[in-house]
Tab-separated table of C-alpha atoms in Angstrom:
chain	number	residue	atom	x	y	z
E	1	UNK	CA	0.000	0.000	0.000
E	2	UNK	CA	1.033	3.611	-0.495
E	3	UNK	CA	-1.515	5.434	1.018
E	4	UNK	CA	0.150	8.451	2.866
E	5	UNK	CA	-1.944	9.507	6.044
E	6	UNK	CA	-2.161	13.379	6.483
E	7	UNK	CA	0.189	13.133	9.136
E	8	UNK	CA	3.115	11.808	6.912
E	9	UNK	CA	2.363	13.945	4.088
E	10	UNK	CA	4.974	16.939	5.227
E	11	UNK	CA	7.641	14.175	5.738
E	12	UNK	CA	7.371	12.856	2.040
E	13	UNK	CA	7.213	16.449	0.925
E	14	UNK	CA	10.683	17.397	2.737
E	15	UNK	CA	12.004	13.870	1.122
E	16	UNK	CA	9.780	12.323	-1.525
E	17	UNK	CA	11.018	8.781	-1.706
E	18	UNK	CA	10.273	8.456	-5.471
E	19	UNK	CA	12.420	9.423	-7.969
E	20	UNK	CA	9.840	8.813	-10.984
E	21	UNK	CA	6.489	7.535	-11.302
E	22	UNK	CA	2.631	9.211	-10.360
E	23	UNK	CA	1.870	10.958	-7.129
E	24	UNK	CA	-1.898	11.959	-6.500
E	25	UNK	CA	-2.588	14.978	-4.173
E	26	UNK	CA	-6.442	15.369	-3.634
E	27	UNK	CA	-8.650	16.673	-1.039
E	28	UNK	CA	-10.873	19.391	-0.027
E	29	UNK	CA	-8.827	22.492	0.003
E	30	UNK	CA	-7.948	23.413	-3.424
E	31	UNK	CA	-5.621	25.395	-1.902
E	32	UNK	CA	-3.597	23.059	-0.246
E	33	UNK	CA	-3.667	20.712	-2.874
E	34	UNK	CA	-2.277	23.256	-5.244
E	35	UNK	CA	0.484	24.549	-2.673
E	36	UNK	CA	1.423	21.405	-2.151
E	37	UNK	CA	1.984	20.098	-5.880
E	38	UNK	CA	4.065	23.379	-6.683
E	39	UNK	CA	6.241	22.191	-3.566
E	40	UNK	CA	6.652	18.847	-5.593
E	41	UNK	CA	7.345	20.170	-8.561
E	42	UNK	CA	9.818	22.724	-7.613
E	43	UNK	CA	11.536	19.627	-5.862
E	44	UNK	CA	11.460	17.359	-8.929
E	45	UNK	CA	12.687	20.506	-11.426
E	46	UNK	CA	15.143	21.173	-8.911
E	47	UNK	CA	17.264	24.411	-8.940
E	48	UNK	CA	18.415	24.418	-13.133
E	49	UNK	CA	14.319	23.796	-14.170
E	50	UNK	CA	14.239	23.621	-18.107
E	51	UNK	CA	10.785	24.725	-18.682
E	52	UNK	CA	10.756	22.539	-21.372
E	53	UNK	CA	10.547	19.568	-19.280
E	54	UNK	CA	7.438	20.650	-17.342
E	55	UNK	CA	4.152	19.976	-19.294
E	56	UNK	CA	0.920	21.195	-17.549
E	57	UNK	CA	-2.354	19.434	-18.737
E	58	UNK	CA	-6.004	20.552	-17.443
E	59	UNK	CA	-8.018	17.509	-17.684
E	60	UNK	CA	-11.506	18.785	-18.766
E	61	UNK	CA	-9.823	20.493	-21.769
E	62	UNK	CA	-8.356	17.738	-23.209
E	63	UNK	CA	-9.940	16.157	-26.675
E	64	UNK	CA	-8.261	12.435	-25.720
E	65	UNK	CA	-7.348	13.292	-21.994
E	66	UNK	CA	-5.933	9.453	-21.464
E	67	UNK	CA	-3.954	9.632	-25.439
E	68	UNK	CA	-2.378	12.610	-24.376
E	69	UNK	CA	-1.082	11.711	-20.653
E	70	UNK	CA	0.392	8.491	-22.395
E	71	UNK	CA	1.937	10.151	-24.381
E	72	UNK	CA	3.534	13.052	-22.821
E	73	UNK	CA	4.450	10.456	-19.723
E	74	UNK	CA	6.368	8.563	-21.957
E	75	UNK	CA	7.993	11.264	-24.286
E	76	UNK	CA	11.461	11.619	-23.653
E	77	UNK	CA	13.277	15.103	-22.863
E	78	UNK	CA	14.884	16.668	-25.945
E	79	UNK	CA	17.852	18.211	-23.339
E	80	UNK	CA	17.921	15.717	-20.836
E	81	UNK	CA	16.564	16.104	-17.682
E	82	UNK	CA	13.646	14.682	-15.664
E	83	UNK	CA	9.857	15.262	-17.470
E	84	UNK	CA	7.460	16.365	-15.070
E	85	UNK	CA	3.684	15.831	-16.522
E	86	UNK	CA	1.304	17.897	-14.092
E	87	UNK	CA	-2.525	16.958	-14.427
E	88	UNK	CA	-4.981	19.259	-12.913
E	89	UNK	CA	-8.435	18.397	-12.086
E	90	UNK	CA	-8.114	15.068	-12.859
E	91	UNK	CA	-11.511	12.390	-12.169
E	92	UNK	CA	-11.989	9.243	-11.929
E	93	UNK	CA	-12.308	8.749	-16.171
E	94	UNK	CA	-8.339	9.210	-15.413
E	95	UNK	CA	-8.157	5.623	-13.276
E	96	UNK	CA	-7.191	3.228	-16.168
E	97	UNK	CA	-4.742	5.085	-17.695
E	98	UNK	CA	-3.040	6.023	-14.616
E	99	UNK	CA	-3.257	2.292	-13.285
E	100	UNK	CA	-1.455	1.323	-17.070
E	101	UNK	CA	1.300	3.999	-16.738
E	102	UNK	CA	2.135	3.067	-12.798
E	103	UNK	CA	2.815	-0.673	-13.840
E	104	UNK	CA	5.345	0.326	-16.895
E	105	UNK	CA	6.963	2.141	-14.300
E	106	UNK	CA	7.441	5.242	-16.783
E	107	UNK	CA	10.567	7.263	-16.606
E	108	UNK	CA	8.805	10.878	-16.161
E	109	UNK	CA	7.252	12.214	-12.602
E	110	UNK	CA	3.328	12.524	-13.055
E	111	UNK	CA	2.008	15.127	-10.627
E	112	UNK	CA	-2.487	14.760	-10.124
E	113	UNK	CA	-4.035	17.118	-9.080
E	114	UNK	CA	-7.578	15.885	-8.049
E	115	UNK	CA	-10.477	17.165	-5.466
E	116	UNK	CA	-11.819	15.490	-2.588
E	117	UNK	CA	-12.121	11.625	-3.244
E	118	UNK	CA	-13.275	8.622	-1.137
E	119	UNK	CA	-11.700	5.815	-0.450
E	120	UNK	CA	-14.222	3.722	-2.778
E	121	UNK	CA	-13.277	6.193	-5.440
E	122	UNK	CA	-11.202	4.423	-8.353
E	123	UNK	CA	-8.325	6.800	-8.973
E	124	UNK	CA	-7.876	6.772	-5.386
E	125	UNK	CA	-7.573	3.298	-5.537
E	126	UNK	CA	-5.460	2.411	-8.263
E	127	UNK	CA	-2.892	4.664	-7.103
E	128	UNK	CA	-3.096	3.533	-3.705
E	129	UNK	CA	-2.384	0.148	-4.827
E	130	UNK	CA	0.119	0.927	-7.109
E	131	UNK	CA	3.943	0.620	-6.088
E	132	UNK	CA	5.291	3.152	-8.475
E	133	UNK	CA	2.388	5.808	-7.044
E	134	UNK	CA	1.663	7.680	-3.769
E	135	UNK	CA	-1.332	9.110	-2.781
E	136	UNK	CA	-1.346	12.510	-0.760
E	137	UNK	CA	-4.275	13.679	1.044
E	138	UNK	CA	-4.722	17.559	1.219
E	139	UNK	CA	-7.296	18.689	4.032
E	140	UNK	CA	-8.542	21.572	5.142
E	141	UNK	CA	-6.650	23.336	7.332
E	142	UNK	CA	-7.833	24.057	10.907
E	143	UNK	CA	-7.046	27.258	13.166
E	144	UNK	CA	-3.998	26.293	14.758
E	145	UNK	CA	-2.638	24.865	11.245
E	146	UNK	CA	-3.301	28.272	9.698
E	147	UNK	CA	-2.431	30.045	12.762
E	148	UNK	CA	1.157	28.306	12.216
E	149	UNK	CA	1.205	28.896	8.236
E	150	UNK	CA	1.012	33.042	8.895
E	151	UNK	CA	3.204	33.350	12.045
E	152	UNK	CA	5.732	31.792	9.999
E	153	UNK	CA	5.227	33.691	6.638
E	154	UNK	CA	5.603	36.940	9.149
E	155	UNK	CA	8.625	35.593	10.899
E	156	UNK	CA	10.197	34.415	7.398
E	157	UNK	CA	9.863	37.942	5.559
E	158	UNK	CA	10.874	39.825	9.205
E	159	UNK	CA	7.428	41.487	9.354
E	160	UNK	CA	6.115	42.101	12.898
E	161	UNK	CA	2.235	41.984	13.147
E	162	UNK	CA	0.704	43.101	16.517
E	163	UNK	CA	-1.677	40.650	18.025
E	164	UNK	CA	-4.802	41.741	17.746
E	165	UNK	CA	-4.253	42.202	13.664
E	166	UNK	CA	-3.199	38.856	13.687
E	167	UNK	CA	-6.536	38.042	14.967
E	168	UNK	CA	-8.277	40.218	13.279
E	169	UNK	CA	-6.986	38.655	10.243
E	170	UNK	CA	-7.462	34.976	11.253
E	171	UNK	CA	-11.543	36.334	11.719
E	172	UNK	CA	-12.038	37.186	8.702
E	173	UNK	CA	-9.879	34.076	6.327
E	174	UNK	CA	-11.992	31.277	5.747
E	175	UNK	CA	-9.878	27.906	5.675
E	176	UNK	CA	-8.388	27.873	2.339
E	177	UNK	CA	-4.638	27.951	2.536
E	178	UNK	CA	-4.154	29.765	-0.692
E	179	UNK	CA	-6.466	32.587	0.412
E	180	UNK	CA	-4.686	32.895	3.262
E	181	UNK	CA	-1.091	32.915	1.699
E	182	UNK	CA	-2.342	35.478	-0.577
E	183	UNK	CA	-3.501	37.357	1.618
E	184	UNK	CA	-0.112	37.743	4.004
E	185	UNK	CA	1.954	37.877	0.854
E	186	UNK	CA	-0.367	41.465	0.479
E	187	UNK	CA	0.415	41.879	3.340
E	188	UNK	CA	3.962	41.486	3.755
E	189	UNK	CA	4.492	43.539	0.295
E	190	UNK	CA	2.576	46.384	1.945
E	191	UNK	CA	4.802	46.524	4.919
E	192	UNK	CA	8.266	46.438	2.846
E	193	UNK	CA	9.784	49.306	4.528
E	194	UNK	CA	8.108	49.330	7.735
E	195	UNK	CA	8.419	45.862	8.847
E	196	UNK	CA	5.106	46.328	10.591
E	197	UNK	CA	1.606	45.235	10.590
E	198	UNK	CA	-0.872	46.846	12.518
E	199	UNK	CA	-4.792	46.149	12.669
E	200	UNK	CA	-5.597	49.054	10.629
E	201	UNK	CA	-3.778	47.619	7.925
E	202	UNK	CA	-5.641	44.031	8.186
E	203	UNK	CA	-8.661	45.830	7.939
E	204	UNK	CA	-7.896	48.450	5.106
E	205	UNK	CA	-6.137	45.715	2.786
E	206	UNK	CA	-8.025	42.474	3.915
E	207	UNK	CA	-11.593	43.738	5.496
E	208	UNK	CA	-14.980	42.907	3.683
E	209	UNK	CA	-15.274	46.580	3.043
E	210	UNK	CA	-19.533	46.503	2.725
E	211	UNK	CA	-19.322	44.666	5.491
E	212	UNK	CA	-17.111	46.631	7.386
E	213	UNK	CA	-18.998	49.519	6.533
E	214	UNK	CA	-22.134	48.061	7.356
E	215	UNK	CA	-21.167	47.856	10.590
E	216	UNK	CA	-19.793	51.029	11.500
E	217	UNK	CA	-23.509	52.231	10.688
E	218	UNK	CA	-25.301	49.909	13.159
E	219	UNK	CA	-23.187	50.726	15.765
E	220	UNK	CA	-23.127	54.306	14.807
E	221	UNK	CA	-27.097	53.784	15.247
E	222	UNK	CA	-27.237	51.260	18.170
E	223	UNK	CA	-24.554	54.013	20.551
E	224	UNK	CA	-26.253	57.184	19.729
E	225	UNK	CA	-23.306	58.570	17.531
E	226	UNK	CA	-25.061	60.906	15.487
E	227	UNK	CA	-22.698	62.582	13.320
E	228	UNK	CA	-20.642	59.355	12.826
E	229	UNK	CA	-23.662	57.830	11.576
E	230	UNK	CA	-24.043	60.103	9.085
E	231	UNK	CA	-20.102	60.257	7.904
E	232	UNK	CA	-20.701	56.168	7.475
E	233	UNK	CA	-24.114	56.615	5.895
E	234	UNK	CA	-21.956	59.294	3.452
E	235	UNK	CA	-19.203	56.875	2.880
E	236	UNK	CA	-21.862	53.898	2.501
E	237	UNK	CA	-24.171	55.274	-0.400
E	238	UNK	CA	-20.850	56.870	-2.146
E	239	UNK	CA	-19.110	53.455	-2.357
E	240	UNK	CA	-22.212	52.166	-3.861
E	241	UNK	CA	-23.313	50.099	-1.218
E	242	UNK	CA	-27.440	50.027	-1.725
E	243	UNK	CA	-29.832	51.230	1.281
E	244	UNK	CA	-31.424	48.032	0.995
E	245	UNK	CA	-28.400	46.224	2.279
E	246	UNK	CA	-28.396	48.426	5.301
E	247	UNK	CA	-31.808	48.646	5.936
E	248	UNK	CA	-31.872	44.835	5.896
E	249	UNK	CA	-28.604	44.700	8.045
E	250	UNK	CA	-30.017	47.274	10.573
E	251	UNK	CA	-33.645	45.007	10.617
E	252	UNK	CA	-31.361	42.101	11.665
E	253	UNK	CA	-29.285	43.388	13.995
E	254	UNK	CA	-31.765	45.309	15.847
E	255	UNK	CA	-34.097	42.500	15.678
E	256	UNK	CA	-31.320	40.331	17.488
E	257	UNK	CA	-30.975	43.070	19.781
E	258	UNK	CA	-34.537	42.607	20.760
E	259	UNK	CA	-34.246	38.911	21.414
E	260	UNK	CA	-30.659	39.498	23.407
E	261	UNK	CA	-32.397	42.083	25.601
E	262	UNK	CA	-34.907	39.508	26.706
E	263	UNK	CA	-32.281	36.639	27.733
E	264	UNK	CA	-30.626	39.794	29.550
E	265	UNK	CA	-33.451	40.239	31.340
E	266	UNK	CA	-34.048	36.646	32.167
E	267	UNK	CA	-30.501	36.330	34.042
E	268	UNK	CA	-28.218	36.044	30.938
E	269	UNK	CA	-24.912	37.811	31.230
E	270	UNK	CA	-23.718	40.240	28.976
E	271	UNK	CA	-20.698	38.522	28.335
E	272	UNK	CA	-22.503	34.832	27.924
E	273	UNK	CA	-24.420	36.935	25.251
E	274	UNK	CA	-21.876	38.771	22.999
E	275	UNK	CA	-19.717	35.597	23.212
E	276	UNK	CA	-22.124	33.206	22.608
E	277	UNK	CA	-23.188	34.917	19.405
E	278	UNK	CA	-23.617	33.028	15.861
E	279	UNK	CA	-22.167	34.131	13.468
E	280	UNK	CA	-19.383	35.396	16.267
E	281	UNK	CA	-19.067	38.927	16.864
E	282	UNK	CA	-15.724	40.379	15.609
E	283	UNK	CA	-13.809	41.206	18.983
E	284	UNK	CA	-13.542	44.783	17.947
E	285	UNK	CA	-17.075	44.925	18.581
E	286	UNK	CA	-18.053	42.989	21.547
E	287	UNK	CA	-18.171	46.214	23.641
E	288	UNK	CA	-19.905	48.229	21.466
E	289	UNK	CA	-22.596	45.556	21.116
E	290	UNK	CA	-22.478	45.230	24.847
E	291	UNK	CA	-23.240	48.316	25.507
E	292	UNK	CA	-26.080	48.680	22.934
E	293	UNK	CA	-28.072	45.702	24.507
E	294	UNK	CA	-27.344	47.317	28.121
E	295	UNK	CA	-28.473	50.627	26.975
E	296	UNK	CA	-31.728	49.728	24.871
E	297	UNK	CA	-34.929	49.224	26.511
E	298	UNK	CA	-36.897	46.521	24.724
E	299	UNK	CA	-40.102	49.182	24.067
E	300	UNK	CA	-37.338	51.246	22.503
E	301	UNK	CA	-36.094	48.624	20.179
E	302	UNK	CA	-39.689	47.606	19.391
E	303	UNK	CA	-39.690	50.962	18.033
E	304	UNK	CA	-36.869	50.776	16.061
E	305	UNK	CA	-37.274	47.734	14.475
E	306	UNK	CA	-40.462	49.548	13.572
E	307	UNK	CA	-39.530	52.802	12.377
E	308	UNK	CA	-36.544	50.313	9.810
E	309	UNK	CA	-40.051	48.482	9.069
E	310	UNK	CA	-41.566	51.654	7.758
E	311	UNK	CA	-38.315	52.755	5.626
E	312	UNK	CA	-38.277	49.331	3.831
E	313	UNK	CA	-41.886	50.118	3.389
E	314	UNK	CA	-41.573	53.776	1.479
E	315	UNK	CA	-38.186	53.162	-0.531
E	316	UNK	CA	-40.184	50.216	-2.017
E	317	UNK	CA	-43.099	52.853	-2.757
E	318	UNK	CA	-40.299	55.677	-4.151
E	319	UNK	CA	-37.285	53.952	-4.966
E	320	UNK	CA	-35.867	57.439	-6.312
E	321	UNK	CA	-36.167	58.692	-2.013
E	322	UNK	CA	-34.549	55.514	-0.957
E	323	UNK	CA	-31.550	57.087	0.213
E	324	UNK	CA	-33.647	59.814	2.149
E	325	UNK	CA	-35.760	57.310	4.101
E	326	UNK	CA	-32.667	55.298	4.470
E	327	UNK	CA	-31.111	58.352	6.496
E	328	UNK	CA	-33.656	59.566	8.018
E	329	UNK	CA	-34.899	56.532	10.036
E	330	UNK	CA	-31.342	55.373	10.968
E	331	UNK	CA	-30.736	59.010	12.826
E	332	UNK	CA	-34.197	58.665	14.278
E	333	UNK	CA	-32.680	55.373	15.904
E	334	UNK	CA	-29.156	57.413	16.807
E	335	UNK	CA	-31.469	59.714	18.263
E	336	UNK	CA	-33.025	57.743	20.572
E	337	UNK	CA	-29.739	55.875	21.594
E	338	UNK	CA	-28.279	59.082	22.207
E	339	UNK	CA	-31.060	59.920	24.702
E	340	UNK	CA	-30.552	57.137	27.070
């Protein structure tokens, strides 16, 4: 068998114990599965690469997909050198061929790339089975993994990034490792000269910016900042974001507002509250949001929910005043907050 388990797949990638033949990465993450074929293949070109010797094949566009992996697997290198054949997206229609090349124990290095497969799957399987072939599972990475991945990219490039930027930036990254390379390698270009990271920057360069700004305008609205909820409201319509979004956004959160103020006044801490959230609150709002369920009686947000009830209402009616009615309810709200 040459099934690698996750565990061992960093081992074989520091010291790949093949010197020709097919490997198979697959999984879930895209991302890793890519990262971790360019490590192969950088190792297999080694540090003279003719770029003649590396052919790169996407399955799906290939008239005779199984004709032309034959062939190029078995075509020798006009300069010498190692051939490196590198299949993306590769399926299970790829099985027999790959099973036929891995017993004629062919002379070039065939890099797969495929997606998530099962053990029942037959490419999987064949190549499992196959002593010429290794199989290299590619999962998702998990915090800590990821966590890891950008302390080192920091470290690596001599880029300090202050703590809560680093979590800012782990909050908003989903789980793909190539996302989150990308988004450090921004990162660490943008700090060149300064060597430094702060959360400002994480949130300028790597922020959902609607979202961001959708924000600022609920809590502008929630804490009874008047004239910041304007400036957002300003910013908001002249980056294009629509006043449906934040009437909708305001509806939610002030609806959840509603339902937090009743667990409050049950016995439910504030903090058991904020933290116990879904989706979780950023930490750069927890107080904010705190405050906002402390501060707002529940006939008060009955009204508000209301008065965002009434401006959905009337921008459907006029759709050229939608920005007007969009305003003027959310300062109605900051009103009210500001009053208590």
């Amino acid at each position: 068998m040459t099934a690698l388990k996750a565990r061992d797949v960093s081992g074989f990638l520091n010291q790949p114990d093949l010197k020709s033949g097919i490997i198979l990465i697959y999984g879930p993450d895209a991302g890793r599965v890519r990262e971790t074929t360019d490590q192969l293949q950088k190792h297999f070109q080694g540090k003279d690469a003719d770029p003649m010797n590396l052919i790169s094949l996407q399955y799906a566009d290939l008239d005779n997909p199984d004709a032309t992996i034959e062939t190029e697997a078995n075509t020798s290198s006009m300069f010498g050198g190692q051939r490196i054949v590198r299949v993306r997206g590769a399926t299970n229609a790829a099985a027999p061929t790959l099973e036929r090349l891995a017993a004629e124990n062919v002379p070039a290095i065939i890099l797969v790339e495929a997606g998530n497969l099962t053990p029942k799957d037959k490419l999987r399987k064949v190549l499992e089975q196959a002593k010429s072939a290794r199989a290299l599972p590619c999962f998702a990475d998990d915090a800590r993994s990821l966590d890891q991945l950008m302390r080192e990219m920091f470290r690596e490039n001599q880029v300090q990034i202050d703590n809560d930027a680093l979590q800012a930036l782990k909050d908003q990254l989903g789980n793909d490792r190539q996302i989150t390379r990308s988004e450090v390698e921004k990162l660490i270009l943008f700090a060149a000269h300064t060597k430094k990271v702060s959360l400002e920057d994480v949130m300028t360069l790597c922020g959902d910016n609607a979202m961001l700004a959708l924000d600022e305008i609920i809590d502008s609205a929630g804490t009874g900042h008047v004239q910041k909820l304007d400036q957002a409201l300003s910013r908001a319509f002249d980056s294009g974001i629509h006043s449906s979004a934040i009437l909708t956004r305001s509806l939610m959160h002030f609806t959840w507002l509603r339902a937090q103020r009743a667990k409050m006044e049950e016995g439910t801490s504030l903090d058991q509250l904020v933290n116990g959230a879904r989706p979780p609150i950023h930490f750069s709002r927890k107080a904010k949001v705190q405050t906002q369920i402390r501060t707002w009686s529940s006939g008060n947000l009955a009204t508000a929910c209301t008065r965002i009830y009434d401006a959905i209402a009337q921008t459907r009616k006029n759709a050229s005043l939608d920005i007007a009615h969009t305003r003027q309810a959310l300062l109605a709200i900051a009103t009210i907050a500001a009053r208590h």
